[in-house]
Amino acid sequence: MSDENIVVVVGAGHAAGAFAEAIRKEGYGGELLLVGQEAYAPYQRPPLSKAYLAGDMEAHRLSLRPDSFYEKKNIHLKLSTQVSSIDPAAKSITTASGETLSYNKLVIATGTRVRKLPVPGATLSGVHYIRTIEDVISVLANWQEAKNIVIIGAGFIGLEVAAVARKADKKVTVLEGQDRVMPRVVAPVISQYYEDYHRNEGVKIICGASVTGITGELRAEAVTCADGSIHAADMVIVGIGVIVNIELAEAAGLVVANGIIVDEFCRSSDRDIYAIGECANHPDLRYGRLRLESVQNAQDQAKVAAASIAGEPKGYDVVPWFWSEQYDLKLQMVGISTGYDDVVLRGDIADNKFSLLYYKQEKLIAIDSINNAADHMAGRRLIAEGISPDKLAVKGACVKLKEFLS
Ligand code: FAD
């Protein structure tokens, strides 16, 4: 690609920031513009429900790179600017203020937005979501005074917030609609472990809860459930999943289906438009089509798109991985466990250091490791290389997983 070209990125989040850095590394010297609707330069979201919320991290450390980096690399950030349409025929985008910007290659990195709680009272003040810095600033504005926190949704974000809130000595109730915590992503044995751990830390966890409303005069005061239970709350934090931002792509005529459909080079159905990060649905060599919500995916797809546009195209081939931090527990996940038919536990749960290996038709497809980085790192290589250790042989912690590597 010649340097007279213009590469425009819609969105200035994690994937967009990683892409800008990667395409400069590929040697692209042309115009590079990131248009993002948030007021901030690309930043990391994981600390929003962890260290930043806990007050253990200053805001400036959330940034992926300091402002000087973008100046030095000649990366233009157009922030607080929403893109309202894409015209693939004219190769241009239009912003909400009516400005039209041309591109030669466009990268869509619009991520996802939070799913809103669809019950009466959900718009009362004191009801929060955690997706952006602004969301957390708004939580922190009332954090000191909040004594009773009700969290709706026991996914990663809900449980991470529960852990931070307990450390701050708040009374915490978690309401989960399914019959166990983190139901979509981990096996029942891991759910049970986390449920027990949170309960021991003083969190009240109620599974099978159906939230019917939030009540309060001026602000949220309680959460009501279908069984008639009422949970006092001076702050409610909702973490019930996300909706993928595909409307722009769909209106532009791109193929979408749970994300913007891309090939292994992150290229959409329009050859000059790419999609990366949470908004992209890519063909995975091991697991079929995936749309992933992780830092790993945002960073790796950014590199793939950068190489496709400005370097030597190389298809996406990374085993997905993810982490979550709750109390002193570091959960590291590798692979995708969907469709597993057997699990093998390594180590002793009582030690708070163990791993669960997921098998499908005798093939190792995923590993969840708690406080066991060695298993996680070995797992990445085992799955990448398609090695499925014998189930009996991996039981117990004395054998190192890396010994199964060829
Ligand atoms: P985002 O970072 O969301 O960026 C998308 C950007 O596009 C946003 O700024 C959005 O405002 C902007 N945008 C959307 N539409 C438009 C438009 N029309 N015009 C202009 N701009 C637009 N992952 C992990 O691996 N481990 C973790 O522990 C972890 N913890 C997390 C904790 C929290 C609280 C959250 C919210 C996420 C966490 N994640 C974690 C997920 C990870 O942060 C995301 O997967 C990653 O940020 C995705 O990057 P992205 O660029 O695709 O989306």
Coordinates of C-alpha atoms and ligand atoms in Angstrom, one line a residue:
M1 CA 0.0 0.0 0.0
S2 CA 1.4 3.4 -0.9
D3 CA 2.0 6.2 1.6
E4 CA -0.4 8.5 -0.2
N5 CA -3.2 6.4 1.1
I6 CA -5.6 7.2 4.0
V7 CA -6.4 4.6 6.5
V8 CA -9.3 5.5 8.7
V9 CA -10.4 3.6 11.8
V10 CA -14.0 3.9 13.2
G11 CA -13.7 3.6 17.0
A12 CA -10.7 4.5 19.1
G13 CA -10.8 1.7 21.7
H14 CA -8.4 -1.1 22.4
A15 CA -8.4 -2.8 19.0
A16 CA -8.2 0.6 17.2
G17 CA -5.2 1.7 19.4
A18 CA -3.4 -1.6 18.8
F19 CA -4.1 -1.4 15.1
A20 CA -2.6 2.1 14.8
E21 CA 0.5 1.0 16.5
A22 CA 0.8 -2.2 14.5
I23 CA 0.3 -0.5 11.1
R24 CA 3.0 2.0 11.9
K25 CA 5.2 -1.0 12.8
E26 CA 4.4 -2.5 9.4
G27 CA 6.1 0.6 8.0
Y28 CA 2.9 2.4 6.7
G29 CA 3.8 6.1 6.6
G30 CA 0.5 7.5 5.1
E31 CA -2.3 9.3 6.8
L32 CA -3.8 7.4 9.8
L33 CA -6.9 8.6 11.5
L34 CA -8.9 7.2 14.4
V35 CA -12.4 8.5 14.9
G36 CA -13.9 7.6 18.3
Q37 CA -17.0 8.7 20.1
E38 CA -15.4 8.6 23.6
A39 CA -13.4 11.6 24.8
Y40 CA -10.4 9.4 25.6
A41 CA -7.4 8.2 23.6
P42 CA -7.4 4.3 23.3
Y43 CA -7.4 2.8 26.8
Q44 CA -7.6 -0.6 28.5
R45 CA -11.0 -1.6 29.9
P46 CA -10.0 -4.6 32.1
P47 CA -8.9 -2.4 35.1
L48 CA -12.3 -0.7 35.0
S49 CA -13.8 -3.6 37.0
K50 CA -10.6 -4.3 38.9
A51 CA -7.7 -2.0 39.9
Y52 CA -9.2 1.3 38.7
L53 CA -12.5 0.7 40.4
A54 CA -10.6 -0.3 43.6
G55 CA -8.7 3.0 43.5
D56 CA -5.4 1.1 43.0
M57 CA -4.7 2.6 39.6
E58 CA -4.6 6.2 38.4
A59 CA -6.7 7.1 35.4
H60 CA -3.7 8.1 33.2
R61 CA -2.4 4.5 33.5
L62 CA -5.4 3.2 31.7
S63 CA -4.2 4.7 28.4
L64 CA -2.7 2.2 26.0
R65 CA -0.1 4.9 25.1
P66 CA 0.7 8.4 26.2
D67 CA -0.5 11.3 24.0
S68 CA 3.0 11.9 22.9
F69 CA 3.1 8.5 21.2
Y70 CA 0.3 9.4 18.8
E71 CA 2.0 12.7 18.0
K72 CA 5.4 11.0 17.4
K73 CA 3.8 8.4 15.2
N74 CA 1.7 10.9 13.4
I75 CA -1.5 9.1 14.4
H76 CA -4.5 11.5 14.3
L77 CA -7.1 11.0 17.0
K78 CA -10.5 12.6 16.3
L79 CA -12.2 12.0 19.6
S80 CA -15.7 12.8 20.9
T81 CA -16.9 12.1 17.4
Q82 CA -19.5 9.6 16.4
V83 CA -19.4 8.1 12.9
S84 CA -23.0 8.0 11.6
S85 CA -22.5 6.3 8.3
I86 CA -20.2 4.6 5.9
D87 CA -20.4 5.0 2.1
P88 CA -18.4 2.1 0.6
A89 CA -19.0 3.3 -3.0
A90 CA -17.7 6.8 -2.3
K91 CA -15.1 5.4 0.2
S92 CA -16.1 7.8 2.8
I93 CA -17.5 8.1 6.3
T94 CA -19.8 10.8 7.7
T95 CA -19.7 11.9 11.3
A96 CA -22.7 12.9 13.4
S97 CA -21.8 16.6 12.9
G98 CA -22.0 16.1 9.1
E99 CA -18.3 16.0 8.3
T100 CA -17.3 13.6 5.5
L101 CA -13.9 11.9 5.6
S102 CA -12.4 9.9 2.8
Y103 CA -10.5 6.7 3.1
N104 CA -8.7 4.2 1.0
K105 CA -8.9 1.5 3.7
L106 CA -11.4 1.5 6.5
V107 CA -11.1 -0.5 9.7
I108 CA -14.2 -0.8 11.8
A109 CA -13.4 -1.3 15.5
T110 CA -16.7 -0.2 17.1
G111 CA -16.7 -2.9 19.8
T112 CA -19.9 -3.5 21.8
R113 CA -22.1 -1.6 24.1
V114 CA -23.8 -2.7 27.3
R115 CA -27.1 -4.5 27.3
K116 CA -29.5 -2.4 29.3
L117 CA -31.7 -3.9 31.9
P118 CA -35.3 -3.9 30.5
V119 CA -37.3 -3.4 33.8
P120 CA -39.1 -0.5 35.4
G121 CA -36.8 1.8 37.4
A122 CA -33.7 0.8 35.4
T123 CA -33.1 4.5 34.5
L124 CA -33.2 5.7 38.1
S125 CA -30.0 7.4 39.3
G126 CA -27.8 5.0 41.1
V127 CA -28.1 2.3 38.5
H128 CA -24.8 1.8 36.7
Y129 CA -23.1 -0.2 34.0
I130 CA -19.3 -0.7 33.6
R131 CA -18.0 -0.3 30.1
T132 CA -16.3 3.1 29.8
I133 CA -14.1 5.3 32.0
E134 CA -17.1 7.7 32.2
D135 CA -19.2 4.8 33.7
V136 CA -16.6 4.2 36.4
I137 CA -16.2 7.9 37.2
S138 CA -19.9 8.0 37.7
V139 CA -19.8 4.9 40.0
L140 CA -16.8 6.3 42.0
A141 CA -18.7 9.6 42.5
N142 CA -21.0 7.7 44.9
W143 CA -18.8 4.8 45.9
Q144 CA -17.8 6.0 49.3
E145 CA -21.4 6.6 50.5
A146 CA -22.8 3.4 48.9
K147 CA -23.2 0.7 51.6
N148 CA -25.5 -1.7 50.0
I149 CA -24.5 -2.7 46.5
V150 CA -26.7 -5.0 44.4
I151 CA -25.1 -6.4 41.3
I152 CA -27.3 -7.8 38.6
G153 CA -25.5 -10.5 36.6
A154 CA -22.8 -12.9 37.8
G155 CA -20.6 -12.8 34.7
F156 CA -16.9 -11.8 34.9
I157 CA -17.6 -8.1 35.3
G158 CA -20.3 -8.6 37.9
L159 CA -18.2 -10.9 40.0
E160 CA -15.1 -8.7 39.7
V161 CA -17.0 -5.7 40.9
A162 CA -18.4 -7.8 43.7
A163 CA -14.8 -8.7 44.8
V164 CA -13.8 -5.0 44.7
A165 CA -16.9 -4.0 46.7
R166 CA -16.3 -6.6 49.4
K167 CA -12.7 -5.5 49.7
A168 CA -14.1 -2.0 50.3
D169 CA -16.3 -3.6 53.0
K170 CA -19.7 -3.0 51.3
K171 CA -22.6 -5.2 51.7
V172 CA -22.9 -7.0 48.3
T173 CA -25.7 -9.0 46.8
V174 CA -25.3 -10.6 43.4
L175 CA -28.5 -11.6 41.5
E176 CA -28.0 -14.1 38.7
G177 CA -30.8 -15.3 36.4
Q178 CA -29.2 -18.6 35.6
D179 CA -28.7 -21.4 38.1
R180 CA -25.0 -20.8 38.6
V181 CA -22.4 -18.0 38.2
M182 CA -20.5 -17.4 35.0
P183 CA -22.8 -20.0 33.4
R184 CA -21.9 -19.2 29.8
V185 CA -18.2 -19.7 30.0
V186 CA -17.1 -22.2 32.7
A187 CA -18.1 -25.7 33.8
P188 CA -20.3 -26.2 36.9
V189 CA -17.3 -27.2 39.0
I190 CA -15.7 -23.8 38.4
S191 CA -19.0 -21.9 39.0
Q192 CA -19.4 -23.7 42.3
Y193 CA -15.8 -22.9 43.3
Y194 CA -16.4 -19.2 42.6
E195 CA -19.7 -19.2 44.3
D196 CA -18.3 -20.7 47.5
Y197 CA -15.3 -18.3 47.4
H198 CA -17.5 -15.2 47.1
R199 CA -19.9 -16.5 49.8
N200 CA -16.9 -17.0 52.1
E201 CA -15.9 -13.5 51.4
G202 CA -19.3 -12.3 52.5
V203 CA -21.1 -11.9 49.2
K204 CA -24.8 -12.9 49.1
I205 CA -25.2 -14.7 45.8
I206 CA -28.7 -15.6 44.6
C207 CA -29.0 -17.7 41.5
G208 CA -32.2 -18.2 39.5
A209 CA -33.2 -14.6 40.3
S210 CA -35.6 -12.9 38.0
V211 CA -35.2 -9.1 38.4
T212 CA -38.6 -7.4 37.8
G213 CA -37.8 -3.8 38.8
I214 CA -35.8 -1.2 40.6
T215 CA -37.6 1.0 43.0
G216 CA -36.8 4.3 44.7
E217 CA -38.0 7.9 45.0
L218 CA -35.2 9.9 43.5
R219 CA -32.5 7.2 43.2
A220 CA -32.4 3.4 43.3
E221 CA -33.3 2.1 46.7
A222 CA -34.1 -1.6 46.1
V223 CA -34.2 -4.3 43.5
T224 CA -37.3 -6.4 43.3
C225 CA -37.5 -10.0 42.0
A226 CA -40.3 -12.2 40.6
D227 CA -40.4 -14.3 43.8
G228 CA -41.3 -11.2 45.7
S229 CA -37.9 -10.7 47.3
I230 CA -36.7 -7.1 47.8
H231 CA -33.0 -6.3 48.0
A232 CA -32.1 -3.0 49.5
A233 CA -29.6 -1.1 47.4
D234 CA -28.1 2.4 47.4
M235 CA -26.2 1.4 44.2
V236 CA -27.1 -1.1 41.5
I237 CA -24.5 -2.3 39.0
V238 CA -25.7 -4.1 36.0
G239 CA -23.6 -6.6 34.1
I240 CA -25.8 -8.6 31.8
G241 CA -23.8 -8.7 28.6
V242 CA -23.3 -6.6 25.5
I243 CA -24.8 -5.8 22.2
V244 CA -22.4 -5.8 19.2
N245 CA -22.1 -2.5 17.4
I246 CA -22.8 -3.6 13.8
E247 CA -25.4 -1.0 12.8
L248 CA -23.0 1.1 10.8
A249 CA -21.7 -1.9 8.9
E250 CA -25.1 -3.3 8.3
A251 CA -26.4 0.0 6.9
A252 CA -23.4 0.1 4.6
G253 CA -24.4 -3.3 3.2
L254 CA -21.6 -5.4 4.8
V255 CA -22.4 -9.0 5.7
V256 CA -23.2 -9.2 9.4
A257 CA -24.3 -12.1 11.7
N258 CA -23.4 -11.8 15.4
G259 CA -20.7 -9.3 14.3
I260 CA -19.2 -8.1 11.1
I261 CA -18.3 -11.2 9.1
V262 CA -14.6 -11.1 8.2
D263 CA -12.2 -13.6 6.7
E264 CA -8.9 -14.8 8.3
F265 CA -7.3 -11.5 7.2
C266 CA -10.0 -9.5 9.1
R267 CA -11.4 -8.3 5.7
S268 CA -15.2 -7.8 5.5
S269 CA -17.4 -8.5 2.5
D270 CA -16.1 -5.2 1.1
R271 CA -12.4 -5.6 0.2
D272 CA -11.4 -2.2 1.4
I273 CA -13.1 -2.5 4.8
Y274 CA -11.8 -4.5 7.7
A275 CA -13.3 -5.2 11.1
I276 CA -11.4 -6.1 14.3
G277 CA -12.0 -6.6 18.0
E278 CA -15.4 -7.3 19.6
C279 CA -17.4 -6.3 16.6
A280 CA -15.7 -8.8 14.2
N281 CA -16.8 -12.4 13.6
H282 CA -13.9 -14.3 12.3
P283 CA -13.4 -17.9 11.1
D284 CA -11.3 -19.7 13.7
L285 CA -9.2 -22.6 12.5
R286 CA -10.0 -24.7 15.6
Y287 CA -13.5 -23.6 16.8
G288 CA -15.4 -22.4 13.7
R289 CA -16.8 -18.9 13.6
L290 CA -16.1 -16.8 16.7
R291 CA -16.8 -13.3 17.9
L292 CA -14.6 -12.8 20.9
E293 CA -14.7 -10.3 23.8
S294 CA -11.1 -10.2 24.9
V295 CA -7.9 -8.1 24.9
Q296 CA -6.1 -10.9 23.2
N297 CA -8.5 -10.9 20.3
A298 CA -8.4 -7.1 20.0
Q299 CA -4.7 -7.0 19.9
D300 CA -4.1 -10.0 17.6
Q301 CA -6.8 -9.0 15.1
A302 CA -5.3 -5.5 15.1
K303 CA -1.9 -7.0 14.0
V304 CA -3.6 -9.2 11.4
A305 CA -5.5 -6.3 9.8
A306 CA -2.4 -4.1 9.9
A307 CA -0.3 -6.7 8.1
S308 CA -3.2 -7.3 5.6
I309 CA -3.3 -3.6 4.7
A310 CA 0.3 -2.6 4.9
G311 CA 2.5 -5.7 5.1
E312 CA 2.6 -9.4 4.3
P313 CA -0.9 -10.7 4.9
K314 CA -0.9 -13.5 7.5
G315 CA -4.2 -15.3 8.5
Y316 CA -5.4 -15.1 12.1
D317 CA -4.3 -18.2 14.0
V318 CA -4.2 -17.6 17.7
V319 CA -5.7 -19.8 20.4
P320 CA -8.1 -17.5 22.3
W321 CA -7.2 -16.6 25.8
F322 CA -8.7 -14.5 28.6
W323 CA -8.3 -13.7 32.2
S324 CA -10.3 -12.5 35.2
E325 CA -9.2 -11.3 38.6
Q326 CA -11.4 -11.7 41.7
Y327 CA -9.8 -11.3 45.2
D328 CA -6.5 -13.2 45.1
L329 CA -7.7 -15.5 42.4
K330 CA -6.4 -15.2 38.9
L331 CA -8.5 -17.2 36.4
Q332 CA -6.8 -17.7 33.1
M333 CA -8.7 -19.4 30.3
V334 CA -7.4 -20.7 27.0
G335 CA -9.4 -22.2 24.2
I336 CA -13.2 -22.3 23.9
S337 CA -14.9 -24.9 26.0
T338 CA -18.3 -24.8 24.2
G339 CA -19.5 -28.3 23.4
Y340 CA -17.2 -30.1 25.8
D341 CA -18.2 -33.7 26.8
D342 CA -15.7 -34.3 29.6
V343 CA -13.6 -32.4 32.1
V344 CA -10.5 -33.4 34.0
L345 CA -9.4 -31.6 37.2
R346 CA -5.7 -31.1 37.9
G347 CA -4.6 -30.2 41.4
D348 CA -6.6 -29.7 44.5
I349 CA -9.4 -27.1 44.7
A350 CA -8.7 -26.6 48.4
D351 CA -5.3 -25.2 47.5
N352 CA -6.9 -22.4 45.3
K353 CA -4.5 -23.5 42.6
F354 CA -5.9 -25.9 40.0
S355 CA -6.9 -26.3 36.4
L356 CA -9.8 -27.8 34.6
L357 CA -9.2 -29.4 31.2
Y358 CA -12.1 -29.5 28.8
Y359 CA -12.2 -32.4 26.3
K360 CA -14.5 -32.9 23.3
Q361 CA -14.4 -36.4 21.8
E362 CA -11.0 -37.0 23.5
K363 CA -9.6 -33.8 22.1
L364 CA -8.4 -31.1 24.5
I365 CA -10.3 -27.9 23.6
A366 CA -9.8 -25.6 26.6
I367 CA -8.2 -25.1 30.0
D368 CA -9.3 -22.9 32.8
S369 CA -6.5 -22.4 35.3
I370 CA -6.9 -20.8 38.8
N371 CA -3.6 -19.3 40.1
N372 CA -1.8 -21.7 37.8
A373 CA 0.0 -19.7 35.2
A374 CA 2.3 -22.7 34.3
D375 CA -0.7 -24.8 33.2
H376 CA -2.2 -21.8 31.3
M377 CA 1.0 -21.2 29.3
A378 CA 1.5 -24.9 28.6
G379 CA -2.2 -25.1 27.6
R380 CA -1.8 -22.4 25.0
R381 CA 0.9 -24.4 23.3
L382 CA -0.9 -27.8 23.7
I383 CA -4.0 -26.5 22.0
A384 CA -2.1 -24.5 19.4
E385 CA -0.2 -27.7 18.5
G386 CA -3.3 -29.9 18.7
I387 CA -1.9 -32.1 21.5
S388 CA -4.4 -33.8 23.7
P389 CA -2.7 -35.4 26.7
D390 CA -4.1 -38.6 28.1
K391 CA -6.8 -37.8 30.6
L392 CA -5.5 -40.1 33.3
A393 CA -2.0 -38.9 32.9
V394 CA -2.9 -35.2 33.4
K395 CA -4.8 -35.7 36.7
G396 CA -3.0 -34.5 39.7
A397 CA -0.7 -31.5 39.8
C398 CA 2.6 -33.4 40.0
V399 CA 3.0 -33.8 36.3
K400 CA 3.8 -30.6 34.5
L401 CA 1.5 -30.0 31.5
K402 CA 4.4 -28.8 29.5
E403 CA 5.8 -32.3 29.6
F404 CA 3.1 -33.3 27.2
L405 CA 4.5 -30.9 24.6
S406 CA 6.3 -32.6 21.8
Ligands
FAD1 P1 -13.7 -1.2 22.6 O1 -12.5 -1.2 23.4 O2 -15.0 -1.2 23.3 O3 -13.7 0.0 21.6 C1 -14.7 0.3 20.7 C2 -14.8 1.8 20.7 O4 -15.6 2.2 19.5 C3 -15.5 2.5 21.8 O5 -14.7 3.5 22.4 C4 -16.8 3.0 21.3 O6 -17.3 4.1 21.9 C5 -16.4 3.3 19.8 N1 -17.5 3.4 18.9 C6 -18.5 2.6 18.7 N2 -19.3 3.0 17.8 C7 -18.8 4.2 17.3 C8 -19.2 5.1 16.3 N3 -20.3 4.9 15.5 N4 -18.4 6.1 16.0 C9 -17.2 6.3 16.7 N5 -16.8 5.5 17.7 C10 -17.6 4.4 18.0 N6 -10.8 -8.7 28.4 C11 -9.9 -9.6 28.8 O7 -9.2 -10.2 28.0 N7 -9.6 -9.7 30.2 C12 -10.3 -9.0 31.1 O8 -10.0 -9.1 32.3 C13 -11.3 -8.0 30.7 N8 -11.9 -7.3 31.6 C14 -12.8 -6.4 31.1 C15 -13.5 -5.6 32.0 C16 -14.4 -4.6 31.6 C17 -15.1 -3.8 32.6 C18 -14.7 -4.5 30.2 C19 -15.8 -3.5 29.7 C20 -14.1 -5.3 29.3 C21 -13.1 -6.2 29.7 N9 -12.4 -7.0 28.8 C22 -11.5 -7.9 29.3 C23 -12.8 -7.0 27.4 C24 -11.8 -6.1 26.6 O9 -11.6 -4.9 27.3 C25 -12.5 -5.9 25.2 O10 -12.6 -7.1 24.6 C26 -11.7 -4.9 24.4 O11 -11.7 -3.6 24.9 C27 -12.3 -4.9 23.0 O12 -11.7 -3.9 22.2 P2 -12.5 -3.2 21.0 O13 -11.6 -2.2 20.4 O14 -13.1 -4.2 20.1 O15 -13.8 -2.5 21.7

